[in-house]
CSV table of C-alpha atoms in Angstrom, one decimal:
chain,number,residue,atom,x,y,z
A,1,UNK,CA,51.2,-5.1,3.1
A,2,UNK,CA,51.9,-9.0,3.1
A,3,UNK,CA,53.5,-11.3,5.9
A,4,UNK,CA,55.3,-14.7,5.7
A,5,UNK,CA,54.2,-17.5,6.7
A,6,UNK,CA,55.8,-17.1,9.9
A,7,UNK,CA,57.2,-14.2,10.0
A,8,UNK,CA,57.3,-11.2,12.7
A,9,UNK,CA,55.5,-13.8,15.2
A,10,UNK,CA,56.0,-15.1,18.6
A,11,UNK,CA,55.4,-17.5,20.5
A,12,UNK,CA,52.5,-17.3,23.3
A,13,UNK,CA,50.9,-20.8,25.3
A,14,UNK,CA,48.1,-22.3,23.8
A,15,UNK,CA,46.7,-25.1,26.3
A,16,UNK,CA,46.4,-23.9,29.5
A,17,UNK,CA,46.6,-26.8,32.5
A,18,UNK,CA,43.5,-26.5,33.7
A,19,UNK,CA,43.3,-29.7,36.3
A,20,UNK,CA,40.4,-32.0,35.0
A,21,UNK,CA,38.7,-29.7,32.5
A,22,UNK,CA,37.4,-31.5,29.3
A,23,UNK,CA,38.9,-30.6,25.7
A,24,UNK,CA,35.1,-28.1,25.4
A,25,UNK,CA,36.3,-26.5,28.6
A,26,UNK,CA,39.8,-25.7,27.6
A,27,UNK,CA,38.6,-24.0,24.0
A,28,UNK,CA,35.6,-22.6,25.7
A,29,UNK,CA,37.1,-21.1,28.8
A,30,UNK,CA,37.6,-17.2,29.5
A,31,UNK,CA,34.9,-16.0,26.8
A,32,UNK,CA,32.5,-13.6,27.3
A,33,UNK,CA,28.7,-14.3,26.8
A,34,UNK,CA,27.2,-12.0,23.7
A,35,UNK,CA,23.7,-11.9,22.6
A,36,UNK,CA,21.7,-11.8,19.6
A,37,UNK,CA,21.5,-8.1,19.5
A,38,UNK,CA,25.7,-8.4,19.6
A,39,UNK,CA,25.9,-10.6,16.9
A,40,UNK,CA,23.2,-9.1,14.6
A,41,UNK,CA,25.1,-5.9,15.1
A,42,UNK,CA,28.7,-7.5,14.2
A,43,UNK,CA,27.1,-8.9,11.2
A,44,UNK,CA,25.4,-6.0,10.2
A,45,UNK,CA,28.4,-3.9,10.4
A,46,UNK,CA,30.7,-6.5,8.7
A,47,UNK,CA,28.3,-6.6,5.6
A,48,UNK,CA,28.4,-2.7,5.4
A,49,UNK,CA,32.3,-3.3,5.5
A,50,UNK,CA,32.4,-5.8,2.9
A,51,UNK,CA,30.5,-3.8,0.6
A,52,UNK,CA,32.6,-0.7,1.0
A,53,UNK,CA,35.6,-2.9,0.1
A,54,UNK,CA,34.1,-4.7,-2.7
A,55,UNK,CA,33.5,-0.8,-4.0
A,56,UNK,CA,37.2,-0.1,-3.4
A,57,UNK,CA,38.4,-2.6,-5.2
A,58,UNK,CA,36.8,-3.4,-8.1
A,59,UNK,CA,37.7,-6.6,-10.5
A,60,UNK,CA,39.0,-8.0,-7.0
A,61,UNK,CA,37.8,-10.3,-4.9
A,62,UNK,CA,37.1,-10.1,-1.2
A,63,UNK,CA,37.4,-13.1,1.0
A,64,UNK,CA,35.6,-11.8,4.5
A,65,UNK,CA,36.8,-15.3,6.8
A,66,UNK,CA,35.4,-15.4,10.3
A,67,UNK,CA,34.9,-18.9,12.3
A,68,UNK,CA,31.5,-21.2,12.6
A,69,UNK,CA,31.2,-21.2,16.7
A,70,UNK,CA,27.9,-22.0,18.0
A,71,UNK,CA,26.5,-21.1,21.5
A,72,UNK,CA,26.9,-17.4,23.2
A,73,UNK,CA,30.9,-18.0,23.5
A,74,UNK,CA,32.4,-17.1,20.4
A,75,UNK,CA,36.1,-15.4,21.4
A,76,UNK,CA,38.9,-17.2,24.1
A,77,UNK,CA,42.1,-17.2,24.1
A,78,UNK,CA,42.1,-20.5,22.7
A,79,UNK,CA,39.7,-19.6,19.9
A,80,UNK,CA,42.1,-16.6,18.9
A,81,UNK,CA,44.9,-19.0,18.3
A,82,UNK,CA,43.2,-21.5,16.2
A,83,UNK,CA,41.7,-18.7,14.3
A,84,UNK,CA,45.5,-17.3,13.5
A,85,UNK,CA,46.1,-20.9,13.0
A,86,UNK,CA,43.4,-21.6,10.7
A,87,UNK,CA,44.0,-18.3,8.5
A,88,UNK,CA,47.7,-18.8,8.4
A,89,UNK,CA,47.1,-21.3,6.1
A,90,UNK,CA,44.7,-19.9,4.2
A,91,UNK,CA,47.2,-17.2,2.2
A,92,UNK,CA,49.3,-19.7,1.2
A,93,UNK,CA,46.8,-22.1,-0.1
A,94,UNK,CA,44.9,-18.7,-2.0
A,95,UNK,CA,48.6,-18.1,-3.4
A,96,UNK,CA,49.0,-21.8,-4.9
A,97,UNK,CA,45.6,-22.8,-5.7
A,98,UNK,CA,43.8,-19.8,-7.7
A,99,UNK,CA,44.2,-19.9,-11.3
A,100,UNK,CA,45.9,-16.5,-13.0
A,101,UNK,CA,45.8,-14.8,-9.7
A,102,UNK,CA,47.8,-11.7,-10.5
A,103,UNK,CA,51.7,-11.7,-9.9
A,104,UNK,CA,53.4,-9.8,-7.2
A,105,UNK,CA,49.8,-8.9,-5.6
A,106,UNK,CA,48.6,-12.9,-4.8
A,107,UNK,CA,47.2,-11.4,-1.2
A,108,UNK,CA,46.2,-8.5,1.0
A,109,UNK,CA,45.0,-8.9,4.5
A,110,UNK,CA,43.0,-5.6,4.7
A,111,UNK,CA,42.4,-6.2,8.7
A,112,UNK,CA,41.7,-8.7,11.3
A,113,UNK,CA,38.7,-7.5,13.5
A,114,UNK,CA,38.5,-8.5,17.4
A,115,UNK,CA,35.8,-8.8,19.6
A,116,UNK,CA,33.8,-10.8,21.9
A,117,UNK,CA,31.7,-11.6,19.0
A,118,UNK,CA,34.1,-13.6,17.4
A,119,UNK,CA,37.4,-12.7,15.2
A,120,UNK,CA,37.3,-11.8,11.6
A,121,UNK,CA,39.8,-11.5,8.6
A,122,UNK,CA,39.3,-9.5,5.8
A,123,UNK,CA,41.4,-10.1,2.3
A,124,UNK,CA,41.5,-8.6,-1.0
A,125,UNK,CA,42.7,-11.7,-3.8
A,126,UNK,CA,43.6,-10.4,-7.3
A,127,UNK,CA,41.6,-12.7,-9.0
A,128,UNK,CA,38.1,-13.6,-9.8
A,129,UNK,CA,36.0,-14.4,-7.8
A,130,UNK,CA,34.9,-17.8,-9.2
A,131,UNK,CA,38.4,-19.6,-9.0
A,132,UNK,CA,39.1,-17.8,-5.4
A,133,UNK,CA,35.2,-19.4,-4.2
A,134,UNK,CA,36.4,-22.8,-5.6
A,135,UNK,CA,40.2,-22.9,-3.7
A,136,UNK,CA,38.2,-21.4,-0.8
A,137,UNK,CA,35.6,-24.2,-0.3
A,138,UNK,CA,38.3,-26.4,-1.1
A,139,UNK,CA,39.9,-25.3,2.4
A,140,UNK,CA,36.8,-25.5,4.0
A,141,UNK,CA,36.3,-28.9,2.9
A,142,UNK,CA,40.0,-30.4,3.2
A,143,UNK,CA,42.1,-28.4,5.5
A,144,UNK,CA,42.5,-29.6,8.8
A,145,UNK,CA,39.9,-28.2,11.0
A,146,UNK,CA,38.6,-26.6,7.7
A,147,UNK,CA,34.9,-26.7,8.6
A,148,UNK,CA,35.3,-24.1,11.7
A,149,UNK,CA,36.5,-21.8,8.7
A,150,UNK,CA,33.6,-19.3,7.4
A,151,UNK,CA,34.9,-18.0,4.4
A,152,UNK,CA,32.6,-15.9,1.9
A,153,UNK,CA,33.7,-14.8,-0.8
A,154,UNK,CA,32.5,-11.3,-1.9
A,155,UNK,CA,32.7,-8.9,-5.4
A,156,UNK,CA,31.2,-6.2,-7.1
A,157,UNK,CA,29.8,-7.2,-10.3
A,158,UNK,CA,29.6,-3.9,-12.0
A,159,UNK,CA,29.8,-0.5,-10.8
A,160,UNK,CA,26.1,0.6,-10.3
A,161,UNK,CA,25.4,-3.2,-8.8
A,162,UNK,CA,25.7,-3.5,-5.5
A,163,UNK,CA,28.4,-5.9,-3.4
A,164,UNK,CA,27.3,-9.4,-3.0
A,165,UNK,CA,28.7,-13.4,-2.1
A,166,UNK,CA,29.3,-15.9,-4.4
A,167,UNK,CA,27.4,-18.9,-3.2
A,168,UNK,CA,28.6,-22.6,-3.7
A,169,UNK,CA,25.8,-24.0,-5.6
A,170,UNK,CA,26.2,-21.5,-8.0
A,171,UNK,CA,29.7,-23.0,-8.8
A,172,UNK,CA,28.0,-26.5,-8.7
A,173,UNK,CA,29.9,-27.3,-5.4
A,174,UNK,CA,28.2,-28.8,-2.7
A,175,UNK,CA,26.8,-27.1,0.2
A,176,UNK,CA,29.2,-26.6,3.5
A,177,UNK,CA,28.9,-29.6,5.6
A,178,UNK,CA,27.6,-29.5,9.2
A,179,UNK,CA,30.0,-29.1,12.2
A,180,UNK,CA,28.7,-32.5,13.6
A,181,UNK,CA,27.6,-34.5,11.0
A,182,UNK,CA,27.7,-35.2,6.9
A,183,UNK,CA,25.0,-33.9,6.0
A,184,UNK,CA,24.1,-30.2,4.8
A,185,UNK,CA,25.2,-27.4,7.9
A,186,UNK,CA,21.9,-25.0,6.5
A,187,UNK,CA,19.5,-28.0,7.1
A,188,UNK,CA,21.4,-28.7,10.7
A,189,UNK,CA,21.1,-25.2,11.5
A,190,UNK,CA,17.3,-24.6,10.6
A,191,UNK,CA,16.6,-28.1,12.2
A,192,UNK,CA,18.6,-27.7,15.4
A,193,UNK,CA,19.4,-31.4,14.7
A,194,UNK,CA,22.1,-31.1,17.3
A,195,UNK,CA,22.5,-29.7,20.9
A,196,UNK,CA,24.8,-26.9,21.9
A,197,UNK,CA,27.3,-29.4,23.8
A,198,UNK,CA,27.3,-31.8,20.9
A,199,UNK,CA,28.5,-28.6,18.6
A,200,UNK,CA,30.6,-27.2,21.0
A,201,UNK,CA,32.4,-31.0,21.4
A,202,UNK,CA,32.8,-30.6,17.8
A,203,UNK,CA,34.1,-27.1,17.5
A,204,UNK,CA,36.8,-28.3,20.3
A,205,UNK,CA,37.8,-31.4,18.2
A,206,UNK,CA,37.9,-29.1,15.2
A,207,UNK,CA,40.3,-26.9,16.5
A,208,UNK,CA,42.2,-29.0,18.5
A,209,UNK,CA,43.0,-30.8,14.7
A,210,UNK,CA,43.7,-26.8,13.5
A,211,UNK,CA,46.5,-26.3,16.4
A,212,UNK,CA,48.0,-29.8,16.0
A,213,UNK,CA,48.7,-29.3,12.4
A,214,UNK,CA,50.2,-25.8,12.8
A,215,UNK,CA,52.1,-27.0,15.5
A,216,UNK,CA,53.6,-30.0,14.0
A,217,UNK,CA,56.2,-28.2,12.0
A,218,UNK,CA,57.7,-26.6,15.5
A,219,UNK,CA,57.6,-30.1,17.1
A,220,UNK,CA,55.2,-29.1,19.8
A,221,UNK,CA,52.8,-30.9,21.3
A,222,UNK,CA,49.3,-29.6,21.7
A,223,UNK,CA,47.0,-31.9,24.2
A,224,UNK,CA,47.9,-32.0,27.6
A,225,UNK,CA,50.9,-30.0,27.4
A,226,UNK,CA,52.1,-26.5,27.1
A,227,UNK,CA,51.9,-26.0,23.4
A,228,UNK,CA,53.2,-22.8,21.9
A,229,UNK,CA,51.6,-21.1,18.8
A,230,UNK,CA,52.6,-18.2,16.9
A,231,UNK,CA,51.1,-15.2,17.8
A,232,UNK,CA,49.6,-12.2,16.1
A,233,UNK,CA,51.3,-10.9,13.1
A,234,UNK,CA,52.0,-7.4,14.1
A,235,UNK,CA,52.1,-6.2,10.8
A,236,UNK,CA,48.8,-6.4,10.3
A,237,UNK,CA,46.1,-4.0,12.0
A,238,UNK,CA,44.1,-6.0,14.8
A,239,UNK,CA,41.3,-3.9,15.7
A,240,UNK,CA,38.0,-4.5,17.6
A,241,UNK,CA,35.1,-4.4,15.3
A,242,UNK,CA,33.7,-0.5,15.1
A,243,UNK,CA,30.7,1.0,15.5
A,244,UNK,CA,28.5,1.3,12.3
A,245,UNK,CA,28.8,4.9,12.1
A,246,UNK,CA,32.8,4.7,12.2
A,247,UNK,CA,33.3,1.8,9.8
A,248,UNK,CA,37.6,1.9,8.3
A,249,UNK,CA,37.3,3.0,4.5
């Protein structure tokens, strides 16, 4: 199944007026605290998912997108809608930007897992997985709010290999720059160059850049005010993230 750009949505407040609380506060408020142990799990069980896909659709490419958010906080309300803003874009610049991406079958939003660990799109692209890893970084790198985007792309290469990503520097494109900074966000990370409120300042700019751009077409206004976003498209299946021993086929 495929959705328009807009399509089947509605509208649901964005900013709430919370009296005196900073840009961080706003994005960060309502969450629920997970631990390591939560988030080795979700990525554990989104690897085992990604490989089962790559499997089920061979000669494809798999685009598994989920959102760099540092700190124990990684799902609000406000985060939700600048992920649906963020990957709302992201079809339509897969459709234009891939090279002989096959017609009629650009893009298929498999699922769109929940969670307190963090939200997570997975899409199947008809096309290889070279040109999708190249319009992908290309989003990461020039969309607004494009750096909060984490979006691997994943294929089989043969059917007795197993599943695996396709890396930037493998494609001689640079590496993902850090939320904060310019330079290199591996190095950043392994460093802990910067503190948890310095990326979490970030990550609030970041989105707040995601939400004004998707709202600009409706002519809403996003700080300080009552914005209004689109909401989930309920076409597609939103579903926490399952246990590893009930994974969707």
């Amino acid at each position: 199944h495929r959705r328009g750009a807009r399509s089947g949505m509605t509208a649901c407040p964005v900013w709430s007026p919370l009296s005196g609380a900073s840009l961080t506060d706003r994005v960060f408020a309502g969450g629920t605290p997970v631990g390591v142990t939560e988030v080795a799990q979700r990525r554990d069980e989104r690897a085992e998912y990604q490989r089962r896909l790559c499997a089920a659709h061979p000669g494809e490419a798999l685009v598994a997108a989920k959102l760099n958010i540092a700190g124990p906080v990684k799902s609000t309300p406000v985060i939700a809608q600048g992920f649906a803003a963020l990957m709302g874009r992201l079809d339509a610049a897969l459709a234009a930007n891939v090279s002989g991406i096959a017609p009629g079958r650009p893009v298929e939003t498999v699922a769109d897992w929940t969670g307190d660990a963090g939200p997570a799109r997975f899409l199947i692209v008809a096309a290889t997985p070279a040109d999708v890893k190249r319009a992908v970084a290309a989003v990461e790198d020039h969309e607004p709010g494009g750096r909060l985007r984490d979006l691997d792309v994943w294929f089989q290469p043969g059917p007795a290999a197993p599943a695996r990503a396709l890396s930037r520097t493998e494609l001689g494109e640079s590496p993902r720059q850090c939320l904060v900074c310019e330079r290199g966000a591996r190095g950043c990370a392994r460093s802990r160059r910067h503190s948890l409120a310095d990326l979490q300042a970030a990550t609030a700019r970041l989105m707040q850049d995601a939400l004004l751009a998707e709202a600009a077409p409706y002519g809403h206004e996003v700080p300080g005010g009552h914005a209004t976003m689109p909401g989930p498209d309920p076409s597609i299946r939103q579903q926490p993230a399952p246990a590893s021993e009930t994974l969707p086929r």
